[in-house]
Amino acid sequence: MRSIILLIFLILLPTTTGADLGEDEVIHHYFQGLIDVGHESLQNLTYNRRGEIISVEVFNVTESLERNNIDHKLLEVSPSFKTFLESLNNVVINYNRMIDHRNVKDPQNFSIFKTSLNNVLENVVILERSLDEIEGISLKDDRGNTLRFNTSEIREDLDKILKNINRYSEKLEHIGPGKGFFIYVDRDTVYLNSKVKVYGYINYGHNLPSIILLHNNRPYVVEVRNNSFSKDLYIRTLGNHTIYGISPFGPSNKVTVRCVRIPTYIEVYPRGNLTAYLGEEINVDIQLYDYYGNTLENKTLYITYLDREYSYKTPLKLKLKLNHIYVNSSLPLDITFRGDNNYSPSKNKVYIKILKIPTYITAEYDGSSIHGTLYDFRGNLLDNKRVYLTVGNNTYSTTTENGSFRFNVSKFREGYILFKGDERYAPSSRELKYEGIIGGWSSDGYIPLLSVFTFLLLLTILELYRKRYKQIERRVEENRNPGDDTKLNILPRFYRLIDRGMFREAVILAYQLFIRSLNIKKSYTPREICRMFKGIPGIRVITEIFERTYYGDIPPTKRDIGEWERFLRRREDR
């Protein structure tokens, strides 16, 4: 379920250039961004700075698609990128280890450095092979143009890394290993039921065929080749695990691996804060996942709601309903998994906002009286509600009967009808003029049900003018001065979404409009745009926030919103 939702998110991603992107363009945009992030990580290595591990969730999507026999373009693209990501991360991990153990005069550092160097070489070969496959992927934009992935920068990084590796290999040959018996592990902290890889080096001037490796005093016979060995050990109990080796010439050093419980996280669907109208049921799906994305079933969740705590088993489907006491309140829904012997605890919190039911007024003037109806957004007629008519300085009132009302008025020219609302229903109004009646929507929200005829008429008009509007918009975009934010009203539109609690949407829309103001005529990735316009103060920060929100589906924090507000204000005050 979680992966399918992420898939929908990917396919419906908004554009950064203001144009409508097709499915292939969205996929190209996403994975080109992944290549750019990989370039930045490898570029750090070329300067002998530690690289960053890249983590993405899109490959969980393809696995879910395959399990459900769903055909999609992602299935063609993602295998090469999955290999790309795994090999790139392995290069980063091992190169980071080389940086940490660069003092190769120490025999243990020598062993770690040499093993890591060989691992880098192996994974560079795999990475280059995946780049060949990626360059062969062919995607099309909506105009039929071929979209290719740009791997030139990352290939330059690999060339520099290989030159460094060759230089280090030559130095290692001149230094030579010292004598001794050393072991080390690829990770000193692991999750329960995972594995660690133990590497070792032994040199006492004799060729040993094997050594004994002890894991919490359990022995394993490990073959030795060229004075080196490795062994995968599975960690199946919590706590500290002691690992060391023994040989006829003496023991090795001891290493300790700490095993901790598997992390968990709670997902609530729909995502974000919840909004419902009074009397409506709120349907909430709650899922518990482990670190690897597996659904955890039959686990106990504790939910605090209206100052009471309830316990449920996963997976969970809740139906919530609130009365008028809580109208316009944001009530927290605290969800807690307290953990168990295998899984660590986790928490999530969402807020529920209950709104008054929107209302709508229809009215007609027939020359002697005004008659109309009052109903809610579902079309239910509202009985026994007070309705007011204001004409000039005079105000009249009446009470609805089965949703209908009537005012006897002669020589009417203009005025308005008002329903002030009550504890259950939101207010609404309707402006009246002699020529006809102009509607006012309910203050709380949904557009009420329009007549089918009106809807079809509007749809037809919009369809007729759609192409013409796009042509005009294109010409306007071409003539717009780069950096003209004021015409796009970015800041007011940003504030409107923030006021409605739509923080994620505010960040995405603000970025779209900002990019449109730059008058970019080609679809660039956010990283490329950031480099092109690096002279704009704050662009790197807002780009990072956008990427977390846009690609990672991570809600922006208050600090993120503040950074965006400062950025937009600076742009407006120029």
Coordinates of C-alpha atoms in Angstrom, one line a residue:
M1 CA 0.0 0.0 0.0
R2 CA 2.7 2.4 1.0
S3 CA 4.7 1.7 -2.2
I4 CA 1.6 2.1 -4.4
I5 CA 0.9 5.5 -2.8
L6 CA 4.5 6.5 -3.5
L7 CA 4.1 5.5 -7.1
I8 CA 1.0 7.7 -7.5
F9 CA 3.1 10.5 -5.9
L10 CA 5.8 10.0 -8.5
I11 CA 3.5 9.9 -11.5
L12 CA 1.6 13.0 -10.4
L13 CA 4.7 15.1 -9.4
P14 CA 4.2 18.7 -10.3
T15 CA 6.7 20.3 -12.7
T16 CA 9.4 22.7 -11.9
T17 CA 9.0 24.7 -15.1
G18 CA 5.3 25.4 -15.1
A19 CA 4.7 23.2 -18.1
D20 CA 2.7 19.9 -18.2
L21 CA 5.1 17.0 -18.0
G22 CA 4.3 13.5 -19.3
E23 CA 5.0 10.3 -17.5
D24 CA 8.3 9.8 -19.2
E25 CA 9.4 13.3 -18.4
V26 CA 8.6 12.9 -14.7
I27 CA 10.6 9.6 -14.6
H28 CA 13.5 11.3 -16.4
H29 CA 13.4 14.3 -14.1
Y30 CA 13.4 12.1 -11.0
F31 CA 16.2 9.8 -12.0
Q32 CA 18.4 12.5 -13.4
G33 CA 18.1 14.1 -10.0
L34 CA 19.4 10.9 -8.5
I35 CA 22.4 10.9 -10.9
D36 CA 23.1 14.5 -9.9
V37 CA 23.1 13.6 -6.2
G38 CA 25.4 10.7 -6.9
H39 CA 27.8 13.0 -8.6
E40 CA 27.9 15.3 -5.6
S41 CA 28.7 12.4 -3.3
L42 CA 31.5 11.0 -5.6
Q43 CA 32.9 14.5 -6.1
N44 CA 33.5 14.7 -2.4
L45 CA 35.6 11.5 -2.6
T46 CA 37.7 13.0 -5.4
Y47 CA 38.7 15.7 -2.9
N48 CA 39.4 13.1 -0.2
R49 CA 36.3 14.2 1.7
R50 CA 33.8 11.7 3.0
G51 CA 30.9 11.0 0.6
E52 CA 27.2 10.6 1.6
I53 CA 25.1 7.5 1.3
I54 CA 22.1 8.0 -0.9
S55 CA 18.7 6.6 0.2
V56 CA 15.6 6.5 -2.0
E57 CA 12.3 4.7 -1.8
V58 CA 11.4 4.4 -5.5
F59 CA 12.7 0.8 -5.7
N60 CA 10.2 -0.3 -3.2
V61 CA 7.6 0.9 -5.7
T62 CA 8.9 -1.3 -8.5
E63 CA 8.9 -4.3 -6.2
S64 CA 5.3 -3.7 -5.3
L65 CA 4.4 -3.3 -9.0
E66 CA 6.0 -6.6 -9.8
R67 CA 4.2 -8.4 -6.9
N68 CA 0.9 -7.0 -8.1
N69 CA 1.6 -7.7 -11.8
I70 CA 1.2 -4.1 -12.7
D71 CA 3.0 -3.0 -15.9
H72 CA 4.6 0.4 -15.8
K73 CA 7.5 2.3 -17.4
L74 CA 9.3 2.3 -14.0
L75 CA 9.8 -1.4 -14.3
E76 CA 11.9 -0.8 -17.4
V77 CA 14.0 2.0 -15.9
S78 CA 14.5 1.1 -12.2
P79 CA 16.6 -2.1 -12.5
S80 CA 19.6 -0.2 -13.9
F81 CA 19.2 2.5 -11.4
K82 CA 18.9 0.1 -8.5
T83 CA 22.3 -1.4 -9.5
F84 CA 23.6 2.1 -10.0
L85 CA 22.6 3.1 -6.5
E86 CA 23.9 0.0 -4.7
S87 CA 27.3 0.1 -6.4
L88 CA 27.6 3.8 -5.9
N89 CA 26.9 3.5 -2.2
N90 CA 29.4 0.6 -1.9
V91 CA 32.0 2.9 -3.5
V92 CA 31.2 5.6 -1.0
I93 CA 31.2 3.3 2.0
N94 CA 34.6 1.7 1.1
Y95 CA 36.2 5.0 0.0
N96 CA 35.1 6.5 3.3
R97 CA 36.8 3.6 5.1
M98 CA 40.0 4.3 3.2
I99 CA 39.9 7.9 4.3
D100 CA 39.4 6.8 7.9
H101 CA 42.3 4.3 7.8
R102 CA 44.8 6.2 5.6
N103 CA 47.7 5.8 8.0
V104 CA 48.8 2.5 6.4
K105 CA 52.0 2.3 8.4
D106 CA 49.9 0.7 11.1
P107 CA 49.4 -3.0 10.0
Q108 CA 45.7 -3.0 10.9
N109 CA 45.0 0.2 9.0
F110 CA 47.0 -1.3 6.1
S111 CA 44.7 -4.4 6.0
I112 CA 41.5 -2.3 6.2
F113 CA 42.8 0.2 3.6
K114 CA 43.8 -2.5 1.1
T115 CA 40.5 -4.5 1.5
S116 CA 38.5 -1.3 1.0
L117 CA 40.5 -0.3 -2.0
N118 CA 39.8 -3.7 -3.7
N119 CA 36.1 -3.3 -2.9
V120 CA 36.1 0.2 -4.5
L121 CA 37.6 -1.2 -7.6
E122 CA 35.0 -4.0 -7.9
N123 CA 32.1 -1.6 -7.4
V124 CA 33.4 1.0 -9.8
V125 CA 33.3 -1.7 -12.5
I126 CA 29.7 -2.5 -11.6
L127 CA 28.8 1.2 -11.5
E128 CA 30.3 1.9 -14.9
R129 CA 28.3 -1.1 -16.3
S130 CA 25.1 0.4 -14.9
L131 CA 25.9 3.8 -16.4
D132 CA 26.2 2.1 -19.8
E133 CA 22.7 0.6 -19.3
I134 CA 21.3 4.0 -18.2
E135 CA 22.7 5.8 -21.2
G136 CA 20.8 3.3 -23.4
I137 CA 17.4 4.0 -21.8
S138 CA 15.2 5.9 -24.2
L139 CA 12.3 8.1 -22.9
K140 CA 10.1 10.5 -24.8
D141 CA 8.6 13.9 -23.9
D142 CA 5.1 14.9 -24.9
R143 CA 6.4 16.2 -28.2
G144 CA 8.2 13.0 -29.1
N145 CA 11.7 14.2 -28.4
T146 CA 14.1 11.7 -26.9
L147 CA 15.1 12.2 -23.3
R148 CA 18.6 10.9 -22.4
F149 CA 20.3 10.8 -19.0
N150 CA 23.4 12.9 -18.6
T151 CA 26.1 10.8 -16.9
S152 CA 29.1 12.8 -18.0
E153 CA 29.9 14.4 -14.6
I154 CA 29.6 11.1 -12.7
R155 CA 31.9 9.5 -15.2
E156 CA 34.5 12.2 -14.7
D157 CA 34.3 11.5 -11.0
L158 CA 34.9 7.8 -11.5
D159 CA 38.0 8.6 -13.7
K160 CA 39.4 10.7 -10.9
I161 CA 38.7 8.0 -8.3
L162 CA 40.3 5.3 -10.4
K163 CA 43.5 7.5 -10.8
N164 CA 43.6 7.9 -7.0
I165 CA 43.1 4.1 -6.6
N166 CA 46.0 3.3 -9.0
R167 CA 48.2 5.7 -7.2
Y168 CA 47.4 4.2 -3.8
S169 CA 47.9 0.7 -5.1
E170 CA 51.4 1.5 -6.2
K171 CA 52.2 3.0 -2.7
L172 CA 50.9 -0.1 -1.0
E173 CA 53.2 -2.3 -3.0
H174 CA 56.2 -0.3 -1.8
I175 CA 55.1 -0.2 1.9
G176 CA 54.2 -3.9 2.2
P177 CA 52.1 -5.4 5.1
G178 CA 53.5 -5.7 8.5
K179 CA 53.4 -8.8 10.7
G180 CA 50.4 -9.6 12.9
F181 CA 46.9 -10.8 13.1
F182 CA 44.0 -8.3 12.8
I183 CA 40.3 -8.3 12.2
Y184 CA 37.7 -5.6 11.6
V185 CA 34.0 -5.4 10.7
D186 CA 32.1 -3.4 8.1
R187 CA 29.7 -2.1 10.8
D188 CA 30.0 -1.8 14.5
T189 CA 26.2 -1.4 15.1
V190 CA 23.6 -3.6 13.3
Y191 CA 19.9 -4.3 13.5
L192 CA 18.6 -7.6 14.8
N193 CA 18.6 -10.5 12.3
S194 CA 21.1 -8.7 10.0
K195 CA 24.7 -9.6 9.2
V196 CA 28.1 -8.2 9.5
K197 CA 31.1 -8.9 7.3
V198 CA 34.3 -9.7 9.2
Y199 CA 37.6 -9.0 7.4
G200 CA 41.0 -10.2 8.6
Y201 CA 44.7 -10.2 7.9
I202 CA 47.3 -12.6 9.3
N203 CA 51.0 -12.6 8.5
Y204 CA 53.5 -14.4 10.7
G205 CA 55.9 -15.3 7.9
H206 CA 54.1 -18.6 7.4
N207 CA 51.2 -19.5 5.0
L208 CA 48.3 -20.6 7.1
P209 CA 45.4 -22.4 5.3
S210 CA 42.8 -21.3 7.9
I211 CA 42.2 -19.7 11.2
I212 CA 39.4 -20.0 13.7
L213 CA 37.0 -17.1 14.1
L214 CA 35.0 -16.9 17.3
H215 CA 31.7 -15.1 17.6
N216 CA 30.5 -15.0 21.2
N217 CA 32.8 -18.1 21.7
R218 CA 31.1 -20.0 18.8
P219 CA 33.9 -21.1 16.5
Y220 CA 34.0 -20.9 12.7
V221 CA 36.8 -22.3 10.5
V222 CA 37.7 -19.6 7.9
E223 CA 39.9 -20.2 4.9
V224 CA 42.9 -17.8 4.5
R225 CA 44.1 -16.7 1.0
N226 CA 47.1 -14.4 0.5
N227 CA 47.1 -13.7 4.2
S228 CA 43.6 -12.3 4.1
F229 CA 40.1 -13.7 4.8
S230 CA 36.5 -12.6 5.2
K231 CA 33.4 -14.1 6.8
D232 CA 29.7 -13.2 7.0
L233 CA 28.2 -13.5 10.5
Y234 CA 24.5 -13.3 11.3
I235 CA 23.5 -11.4 14.4
R236 CA 20.4 -12.9 15.9
T237 CA 20.5 -11.6 19.5
L238 CA 20.4 -8.2 21.0
G239 CA 23.4 -6.7 22.9
N240 CA 27.1 -6.7 22.4
H241 CA 28.8 -9.4 20.3
T242 CA 32.5 -10.1 20.7
I243 CA 34.4 -11.4 17.7
Y244 CA 38.1 -12.4 17.5
G245 CA 40.3 -14.9 15.8
I246 CA 42.8 -17.5 17.0
S247 CA 45.7 -19.1 15.2
P248 CA 48.7 -21.3 16.1
F249 CA 50.8 -18.1 16.5
G250 CA 48.3 -16.3 18.8
P251 CA 45.0 -14.5 18.9
S252 CA 43.8 -11.4 16.9
N253 CA 42.4 -8.2 18.3
K254 CA 38.8 -8.3 19.6
V255 CA 36.0 -6.3 18.0
T256 CA 32.6 -5.6 19.5
V257 CA 29.4 -5.3 17.4
R258 CA 26.4 -3.8 19.0
C259 CA 23.0 -5.3 18.0
V260 CA 19.9 -3.1 18.5
R261 CA 16.2 -3.6 17.8
I262 CA 14.9 -3.0 14.3
P263 CA 13.5 0.6 13.9
T264 CA 9.9 1.0 13.1
Y265 CA 7.7 3.8 11.8
I266 CA 4.0 4.5 11.7
E267 CA 2.2 5.7 8.5
V268 CA -1.2 7.3 8.6
Y269 CA -3.3 7.5 5.5
P270 CA -4.4 9.9 4.2
R271 CA -1.1 11.7 4.9
G272 CA -0.9 15.0 6.7
N273 CA -3.4 16.6 9.0
L274 CA -7.1 15.5 8.7
T275 CA -10.0 17.7 8.0
A276 CA -13.7 16.7 8.1
Y277 CA -17.1 18.4 8.3
L278 CA -19.2 18.1 11.4
G279 CA -21.1 14.8 11.5
E280 CA -18.9 13.2 8.9
E281 CA -16.9 10.1 9.7
I282 CA -13.1 10.3 9.3
N283 CA -11.6 7.1 7.9
V284 CA -8.0 6.7 9.0
D285 CA -5.8 3.8 7.9
I286 CA -2.8 3.2 10.2
Q287 CA 0.1 0.9 9.2
L288 CA 3.2 -0.1 11.1
Y289 CA 6.4 -0.8 9.1
D290 CA 9.9 -1.9 10.0
Y291 CA 13.1 -0.4 8.8
Y292 CA 13.1 -2.6 5.6
G293 CA 9.5 -1.5 4.6
N294 CA 7.8 -4.7 5.8
T295 CA 4.3 -4.4 7.2
L296 CA 4.1 -5.5 10.8
E297 CA 0.9 -7.2 11.6
N298 CA -0.7 -8.1 14.9
K299 CA 1.3 -5.5 16.8
T300 CA -0.3 -3.3 19.5
L301 CA -0.8 0.4 18.8
Y302 CA -1.8 2.8 21.5
I303 CA -3.9 5.7 20.4
T304 CA -4.6 8.7 22.6
Y305 CA -7.7 10.6 21.4
L306 CA -9.9 13.0 23.4
D307 CA -7.8 12.4 26.5
R308 CA -8.4 8.7 26.4
E309 CA -6.1 5.9 25.4
Y310 CA -7.2 3.0 23.3
S311 CA -5.3 -0.1 22.1
Y312 CA -5.6 -1.7 18.7
K313 CA -3.9 -4.4 16.7
T314 CA -2.2 -3.6 13.3
P315 CA -3.2 -3.1 10.6
L316 CA -5.8 -0.6 11.7
K317 CA -8.8 1.1 10.1
L318 CA -10.3 3.8 12.4
K319 CA -13.7 5.6 11.9
L320 CA -13.8 8.8 13.9
K321 CA -16.8 11.2 14.4
L322 CA -16.9 14.4 16.4
N323 CA -19.7 16.6 17.5
H324 CA -20.1 20.4 17.5
I325 CA -18.1 21.0 20.7
Y326 CA -14.9 20.5 18.7
V327 CA -15.7 22.7 15.7
N328 CA -12.7 24.6 14.4
S329 CA -10.4 22.8 16.9
S330 CA -7.3 20.9 15.9
L331 CA -7.4 17.8 18.0
P332 CA -4.3 15.6 18.2
L333 CA -4.3 11.9 17.5
D334 CA -1.3 10.4 19.2
I335 CA -0.2 7.0 17.9
T336 CA 2.4 5.0 19.7
F337 CA 4.1 1.6 19.2
R338 CA 5.9 0.8 22.4
G339 CA 8.2 -1.8 20.8
D340 CA 8.8 -5.4 21.7
N341 CA 11.8 -7.8 21.9
N342 CA 12.6 -7.3 18.2
Y343 CA 11.3 -3.9 17.2
S344 CA 12.0 -0.5 18.6
P345 CA 9.2 2.0 19.6
S346 CA 7.9 4.7 17.3
K347 CA 5.4 7.5 17.4
N348 CA 3.3 9.5 15.1
K349 CA 0.9 12.4 15.6
V350 CA -1.7 13.9 13.3
Y351 CA -4.3 16.6 13.9
I352 CA -8.0 16.4 13.1
K353 CA -9.8 19.7 12.3
I354 CA -13.6 19.7 12.3
L355 CA -15.2 22.3 10.2
K356 CA -18.8 23.5 10.2
I357 CA -20.9 22.1 7.3
P358 CA -20.8 24.4 4.3
T359 CA -24.1 25.9 3.1
Y360 CA -25.4 27.4 -0.1
I361 CA -28.3 29.7 -1.0
T362 CA -30.3 29.8 -4.2
A363 CA -32.8 32.6 -4.8
E364 CA -35.0 34.1 -7.5
Y365 CA -36.9 37.4 -7.8
D366 CA -40.2 37.0 -9.7
G367 CA -41.2 40.7 -9.7
S368 CA -43.1 40.6 -6.4
S369 CA -41.2 38.3 -4.1
I370 CA -37.9 36.6 -3.5
H371 CA -38.0 32.9 -2.9
G372 CA -35.2 30.4 -2.6
T373 CA -33.7 27.5 -0.7
L374 CA -31.0 26.9 1.8
Y375 CA -29.1 23.6 1.7
D376 CA -25.7 22.1 2.7
F377 CA -22.9 21.0 0.4
R378 CA -24.5 17.5 0.1
G379 CA -27.8 19.0 -1.2
N380 CA -29.7 18.4 2.1
L381 CA -32.4 21.1 2.6
L382 CA -32.0 22.9 5.9
D383 CA -35.2 23.4 7.9
N384 CA -36.0 25.9 10.6
K385 CA -33.0 28.1 9.8
R386 CA -33.1 31.9 10.1
V387 CA -32.4 33.7 6.8
Y388 CA -31.9 37.5 6.5
L389 CA -32.6 39.8 3.5
T390 CA -30.9 43.2 3.5
V391 CA -32.2 45.9 1.1
G392 CA -30.6 49.3 1.5
N393 CA -30.7 50.1 5.2
N394 CA -33.5 47.7 5.9
T395 CA -33.1 44.1 7.0
Y396 CA -35.9 41.4 7.0
S397 CA -35.8 37.9 8.3
T398 CA -37.7 34.7 7.9
T399 CA -37.4 31.0 8.8
T400 CA -36.9 28.2 6.3
E401 CA -39.6 25.5 6.0
N402 CA -38.2 22.3 4.5
G403 CA -35.3 24.4 3.3
S404 CA -37.4 27.0 1.5
F405 CA -37.9 30.7 2.3
R406 CA -39.8 33.6 0.8
F407 CA -39.6 37.5 1.1
N408 CA -42.4 39.6 -0.3
V409 CA -40.6 42.6 -1.9
S410 CA -41.8 45.0 -4.6
K411 CA -39.8 47.3 -6.8
F412 CA -36.6 45.4 -5.8
R413 CA -33.3 46.4 -7.4
E414 CA -30.5 45.0 -5.3
G415 CA -29.6 43.5 -1.9
Y416 CA -28.3 40.3 -0.4
I417 CA -29.5 37.3 1.5
L418 CA -27.6 36.0 4.5
F419 CA -27.6 32.8 6.6
K420 CA -25.5 33.6 9.7
G421 CA -24.8 29.9 10.5
D422 CA -25.1 28.2 13.8
E423 CA -23.1 25.7 15.9
R424 CA -23.4 23.1 13.1
Y425 CA -23.6 25.0 9.8
A426 CA -21.3 27.6 8.3
P427 CA -22.7 30.9 7.2
S428 CA -23.4 31.7 3.5
S429 CA -24.7 34.6 1.5
R430 CA -26.2 35.4 -1.9
E431 CA -26.1 38.8 -3.6
L432 CA -29.2 39.9 -5.5
K433 CA -29.5 42.3 -8.4
Y434 CA -32.4 43.3 -10.6
E435 CA -30.8 41.6 -13.6
G436 CA -30.2 38.3 -11.7
I437 CA -28.7 36.8 -8.7
I438 CA -24.9 36.4 -8.0
G439 CA -23.9 33.6 -5.6
G440 CA -21.7 33.6 -2.5
W441 CA -20.1 30.5 -1.4
S442 CA -20.1 29.1 2.1
S443 CA -17.3 30.4 4.2
D444 CA -15.9 27.0 5.0
G445 CA -15.3 25.4 1.9
Y446 CA -16.2 22.8 -0.7
I447 CA -17.9 24.1 -3.9
P448 CA -21.4 22.9 -3.6
L449 CA -23.0 20.7 -6.2
L450 CA -23.7 22.7 -9.3
S451 CA -26.3 21.7 -11.8
V452 CA -25.1 19.3 -14.5
F453 CA -26.0 21.8 -17.2
T454 CA -23.9 24.6 -15.8
F455 CA -20.9 22.2 -15.2
L456 CA -21.0 20.9 -18.8
L457 CA -21.3 24.4 -20.2
L458 CA -18.3 25.6 -18.2
L459 CA -16.4 22.5 -19.2
T460 CA -17.1 23.1 -22.9
I461 CA -16.0 26.7 -22.7
L462 CA -12.8 25.8 -20.9
E463 CA -12.0 23.1 -23.5
L464 CA -12.6 25.6 -26.3
Y465 CA -10.2 28.2 -24.8
R466 CA -7.6 25.8 -23.4
K467 CA -5.4 25.7 -26.5
R468 CA -5.7 29.4 -27.1
Y469 CA -4.8 30.2 -23.5
K470 CA -1.7 28.0 -23.7
Q471 CA -0.6 29.8 -26.8
I472 CA -1.1 33.2 -25.1
E473 CA 0.6 32.0 -21.9
R474 CA 3.6 30.7 -23.9
R475 CA 4.0 34.1 -25.5
V476 CA 3.7 35.9 -22.2
E477 CA 6.3 33.5 -20.7
E478 CA 8.7 34.3 -23.5
N479 CA 8.4 38.0 -23.0
R480 CA 8.5 38.0 -19.2
N481 CA 11.6 39.5 -17.6
P482 CA 13.7 36.9 -15.8
G483 CA 13.2 37.1 -12.0
D484 CA 9.8 38.9 -12.2
D485 CA 8.2 37.4 -9.1
T486 CA 5.6 40.2 -8.4
K487 CA 3.5 39.4 -11.5
L488 CA 3.2 35.8 -10.3
N489 CA 2.0 36.9 -6.8
I490 CA 4.2 34.2 -5.3
L491 CA 4.2 35.4 -1.7
P492 CA 0.4 36.0 -1.4
R493 CA -0.3 32.6 -3.0
F494 CA 2.3 31.0 -0.6
Y495 CA 0.6 32.6 2.4
R496 CA -2.8 31.4 1.3
L497 CA -1.7 27.8 1.3
I498 CA 0.2 28.2 4.6
D499 CA -3.0 29.7 6.2
R500 CA -4.9 26.6 5.1
G501 CA -2.3 24.3 6.7
M502 CA -1.1 23.1 3.2
F503 CA 2.6 23.4 4.0
R504 CA 3.8 20.8 1.5
E505 CA 1.7 22.3 -1.3
A506 CA 3.0 25.8 -0.4
V507 CA 6.6 24.8 -0.9
I508 CA 6.0 23.0 -4.2
L509 CA 3.8 25.8 -5.6
A510 CA 6.3 28.5 -4.5
Y511 CA 9.2 26.6 -6.2
Q512 CA 7.2 26.1 -9.4
L513 CA 6.4 29.8 -9.6
F514 CA 9.9 30.9 -8.7
I515 CA 11.3 28.7 -11.5
R516 CA 8.8 30.0 -13.9
S517 CA 9.9 33.6 -13.0
L518 CA 13.4 32.7 -14.1
N519 CA 12.1 32.2 -17.7
I520 CA 13.8 28.8 -18.1
K521 CA 12.8 27.3 -21.5
K522 CA 14.2 23.8 -20.9
S523 CA 13.4 21.3 -18.2
Y524 CA 16.4 21.3 -15.8
T525 CA 16.8 19.4 -12.6
P526 CA 16.6 21.4 -9.4
R527 CA 20.4 20.8 -8.8
E528 CA 21.1 22.2 -12.3
I529 CA 19.0 25.2 -11.7
C530 CA 20.7 25.8 -8.4
R531 CA 24.1 25.8 -10.0
M532 CA 22.9 28.0 -12.9
F533 CA 21.5 30.6 -10.6
K534 CA 23.9 30.2 -7.6
G535 CA 24.2 34.0 -7.4
I536 CA 20.6 34.2 -6.0
P537 CA 20.8 34.4 -2.2
G538 CA 19.2 31.5 -0.5
I539 CA 18.6 29.4 -3.6
R540 CA 20.6 26.4 -2.3
V541 CA 18.6 26.3 1.0
I542 CA 15.2 26.5 -0.7
T543 CA 16.3 23.9 -3.3
E544 CA 17.2 21.4 -0.6
I545 CA 13.9 22.0 1.2
F546 CA 12.0 21.5 -2.1
E547 CA 13.9 18.3 -2.9
R548 CA 13.1 16.8 0.5
T549 CA 9.4 17.8 0.1
Y550 CA 9.1 17.0 -3.6
Y551 CA 11.2 13.8 -4.0
G552 CA 11.4 12.5 -0.4
D553 CA 7.7 13.2 0.5
I554 CA 9.0 14.6 3.8
P555 CA 6.7 17.4 5.2
P556 CA 8.5 20.7 5.6
T557 CA 9.2 21.9 9.1
K558 CA 8.4 25.3 10.6
R559 CA 12.1 26.2 10.0
D560 CA 11.7 25.2 6.3
I561 CA 8.6 27.4 6.0
G562 CA 10.5 30.3 7.6
E563 CA 13.4 29.9 5.2
W564 CA 11.0 30.0 2.2
E565 CA 9.2 33.1 3.6
R566 CA 12.5 34.9 4.0
F567 CA 13.6 33.9 0.5
L568 CA 10.4 35.1 -1.1
R569 CA 10.4 38.4 0.9
R570 CA 13.9 39.1 -0.3
R571 CA 12.8 38.5 -3.9
E572 CA 9.8 40.7 -3.5
D573 CA 11.8 43.5 -1.8
R574 CA 14.4 43.7 -4.6

